[in-house]
Tab-separated table of C-alpha atoms in Angstrom:
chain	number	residue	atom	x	y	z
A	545	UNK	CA	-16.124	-209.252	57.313
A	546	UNK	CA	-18.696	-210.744	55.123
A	547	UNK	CA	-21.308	-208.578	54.387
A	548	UNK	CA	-23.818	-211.423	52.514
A	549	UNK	CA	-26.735	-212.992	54.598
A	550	UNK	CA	-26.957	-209.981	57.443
A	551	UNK	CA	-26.524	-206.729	56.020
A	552	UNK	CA	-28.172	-207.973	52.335
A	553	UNK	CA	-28.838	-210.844	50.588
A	554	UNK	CA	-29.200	-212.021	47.077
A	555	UNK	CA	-33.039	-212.400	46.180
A	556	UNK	CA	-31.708	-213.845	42.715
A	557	UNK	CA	-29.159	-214.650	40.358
A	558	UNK	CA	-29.965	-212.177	36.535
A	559	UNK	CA	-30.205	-215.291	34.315
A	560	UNK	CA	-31.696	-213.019	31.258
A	561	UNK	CA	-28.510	-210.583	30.717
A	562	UNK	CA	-26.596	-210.556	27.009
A	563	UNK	CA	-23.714	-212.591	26.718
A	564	UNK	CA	-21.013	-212.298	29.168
A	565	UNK	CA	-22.927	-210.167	31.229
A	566	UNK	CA	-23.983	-210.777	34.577
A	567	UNK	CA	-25.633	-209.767	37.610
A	568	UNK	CA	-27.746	-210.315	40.855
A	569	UNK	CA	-30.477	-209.033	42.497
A	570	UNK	CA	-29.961	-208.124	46.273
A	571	UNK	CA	-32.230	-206.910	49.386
A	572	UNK	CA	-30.384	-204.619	51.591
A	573	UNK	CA	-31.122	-204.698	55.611
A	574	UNK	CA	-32.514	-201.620	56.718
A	575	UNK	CA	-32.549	-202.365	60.299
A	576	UNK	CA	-28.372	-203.535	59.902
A	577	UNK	CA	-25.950	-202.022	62.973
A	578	UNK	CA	-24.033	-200.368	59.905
A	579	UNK	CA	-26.731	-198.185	59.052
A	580	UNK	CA	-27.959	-196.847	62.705
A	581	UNK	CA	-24.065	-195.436	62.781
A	582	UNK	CA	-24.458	-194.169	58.748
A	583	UNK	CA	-26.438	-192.170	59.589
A	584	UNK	CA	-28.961	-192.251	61.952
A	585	UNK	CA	-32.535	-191.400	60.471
A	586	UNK	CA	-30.962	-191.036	57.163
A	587	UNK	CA	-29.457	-194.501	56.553
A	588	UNK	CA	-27.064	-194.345	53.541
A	589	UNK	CA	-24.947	-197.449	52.464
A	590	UNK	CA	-21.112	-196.561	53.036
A	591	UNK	CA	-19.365	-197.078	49.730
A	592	UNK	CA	-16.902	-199.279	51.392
A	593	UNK	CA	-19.628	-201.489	51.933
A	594	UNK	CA	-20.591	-201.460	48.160
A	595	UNK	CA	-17.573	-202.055	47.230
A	596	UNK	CA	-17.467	-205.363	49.672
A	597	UNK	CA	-20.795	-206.609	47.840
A	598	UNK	CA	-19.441	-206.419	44.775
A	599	UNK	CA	-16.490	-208.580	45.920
A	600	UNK	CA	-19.191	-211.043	47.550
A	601	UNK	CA	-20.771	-211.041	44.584
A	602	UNK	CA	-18.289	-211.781	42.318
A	603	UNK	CA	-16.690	-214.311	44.342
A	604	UNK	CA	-19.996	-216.137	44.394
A	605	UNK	CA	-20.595	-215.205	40.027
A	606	UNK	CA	-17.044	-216.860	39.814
A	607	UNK	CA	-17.165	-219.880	42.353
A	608	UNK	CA	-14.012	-218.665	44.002
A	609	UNK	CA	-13.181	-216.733	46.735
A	610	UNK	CA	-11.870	-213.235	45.460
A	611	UNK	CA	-10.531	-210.456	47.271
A	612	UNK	CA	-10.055	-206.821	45.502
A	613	UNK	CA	-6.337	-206.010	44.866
A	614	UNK	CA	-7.017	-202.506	42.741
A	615	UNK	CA	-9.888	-200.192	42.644
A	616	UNK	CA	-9.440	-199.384	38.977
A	617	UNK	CA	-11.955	-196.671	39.126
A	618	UNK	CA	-15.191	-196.232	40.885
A	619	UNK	CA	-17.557	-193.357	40.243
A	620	UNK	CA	-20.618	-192.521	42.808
A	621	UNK	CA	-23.476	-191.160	40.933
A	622	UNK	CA	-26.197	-191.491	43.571
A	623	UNK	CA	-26.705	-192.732	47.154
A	624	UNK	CA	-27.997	-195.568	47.726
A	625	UNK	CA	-30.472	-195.628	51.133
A	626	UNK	CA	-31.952	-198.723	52.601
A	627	UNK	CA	-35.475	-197.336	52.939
A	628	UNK	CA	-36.109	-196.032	49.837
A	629	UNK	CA	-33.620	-198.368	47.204
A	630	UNK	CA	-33.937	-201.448	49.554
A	631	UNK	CA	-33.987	-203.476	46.568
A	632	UNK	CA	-31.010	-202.924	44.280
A	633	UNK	CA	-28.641	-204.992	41.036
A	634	UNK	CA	-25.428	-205.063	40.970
A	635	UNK	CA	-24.583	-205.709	37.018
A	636	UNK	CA	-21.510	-207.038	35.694
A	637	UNK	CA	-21.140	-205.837	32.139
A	638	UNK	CA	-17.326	-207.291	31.909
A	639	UNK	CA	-15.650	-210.202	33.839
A	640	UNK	CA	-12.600	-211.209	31.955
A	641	UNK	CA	-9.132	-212.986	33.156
A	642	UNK	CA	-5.995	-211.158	32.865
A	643	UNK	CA	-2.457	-210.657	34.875
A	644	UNK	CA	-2.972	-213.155	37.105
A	645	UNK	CA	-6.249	-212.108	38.430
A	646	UNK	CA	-9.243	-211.314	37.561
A	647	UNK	CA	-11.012	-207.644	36.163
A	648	UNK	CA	-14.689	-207.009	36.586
A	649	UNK	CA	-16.798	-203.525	35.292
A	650	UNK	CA	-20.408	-203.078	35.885
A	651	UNK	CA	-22.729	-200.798	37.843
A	652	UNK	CA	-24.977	-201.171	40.722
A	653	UNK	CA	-28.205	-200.104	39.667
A	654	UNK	CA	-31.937	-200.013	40.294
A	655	UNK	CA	-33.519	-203.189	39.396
A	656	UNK	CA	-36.787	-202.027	37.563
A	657	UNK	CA	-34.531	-199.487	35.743
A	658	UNK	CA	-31.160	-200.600	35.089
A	659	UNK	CA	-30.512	-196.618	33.623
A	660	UNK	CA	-31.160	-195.323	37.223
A	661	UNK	CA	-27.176	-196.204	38.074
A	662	UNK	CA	-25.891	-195.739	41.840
A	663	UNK	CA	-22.780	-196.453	41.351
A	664	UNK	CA	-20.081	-197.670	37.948
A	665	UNK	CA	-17.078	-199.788	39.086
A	666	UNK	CA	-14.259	-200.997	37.324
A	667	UNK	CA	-12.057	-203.834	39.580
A	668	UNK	CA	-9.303	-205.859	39.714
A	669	UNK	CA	-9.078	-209.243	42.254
A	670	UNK	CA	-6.767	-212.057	43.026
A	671	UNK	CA	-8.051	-215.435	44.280
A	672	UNK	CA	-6.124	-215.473	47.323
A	673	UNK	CA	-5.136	-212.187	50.046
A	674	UNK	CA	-2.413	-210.617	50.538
């Protein structure tokens, strides 16, 4: 299920990151199905959902469609609601090529303070399912 377009959307493309970093800037949908079930009047994003974005987001970073073979490690530091961190970044501090695939490290952060983390992922996709 693609995630991009209803339940966010990228508001832009982080042009100003060091070398072979990356990252996007993306509006989450308050008012998204997913949220009235998660939970209702106290939306939080489901980290399954995160987890989705980032392979959205990578797929789009990498021109490719990409589908997460191995959750390497993923650490939840805070939640993330829709009403209050509507506006978010997912960062990409590592994208490199390796066994056949492709591994990706970063964080999804708040955009006006990229210290303010949500969320540190480490990943490993494929360019085709399995």
């Amino acid at each position: 299920m693609r995630l991009n377009g209803d339940f966010y959307r990228i508001e832009s493309r982080l042009e100003d990151r060091p070398q072979g970093q990356s990252g996007f800037n993306i509006i989450l949908n308050p008012d998204h199905l997913i949220y009235k079930a998660h939970f209702p009047g106290q939306p939080v994003t489901p980290g399954v959902c995160i987890l989705q974005m980032i392979q959205e987001l990578l797929s789009v970073e990498m021109d490719i469609p990409l589908f997460i073979k191995k959750i390497k490690n993923v650490k939840f530091t805070n939640m993330i609601s829709p009403v209050t961190d509507r506006r978010i970044s997912v960062l990409f501090s590592c994208i490199t090529g390796e066994e056949g695939g492709i591994k990706a490290q970063g964080v999804v952060a708040r955009p006006d303070n990229g210290a303010d983390v949500f969320l540190k992922f480490s990943v490993f996709l494929v360019k085709e399912s399995f």
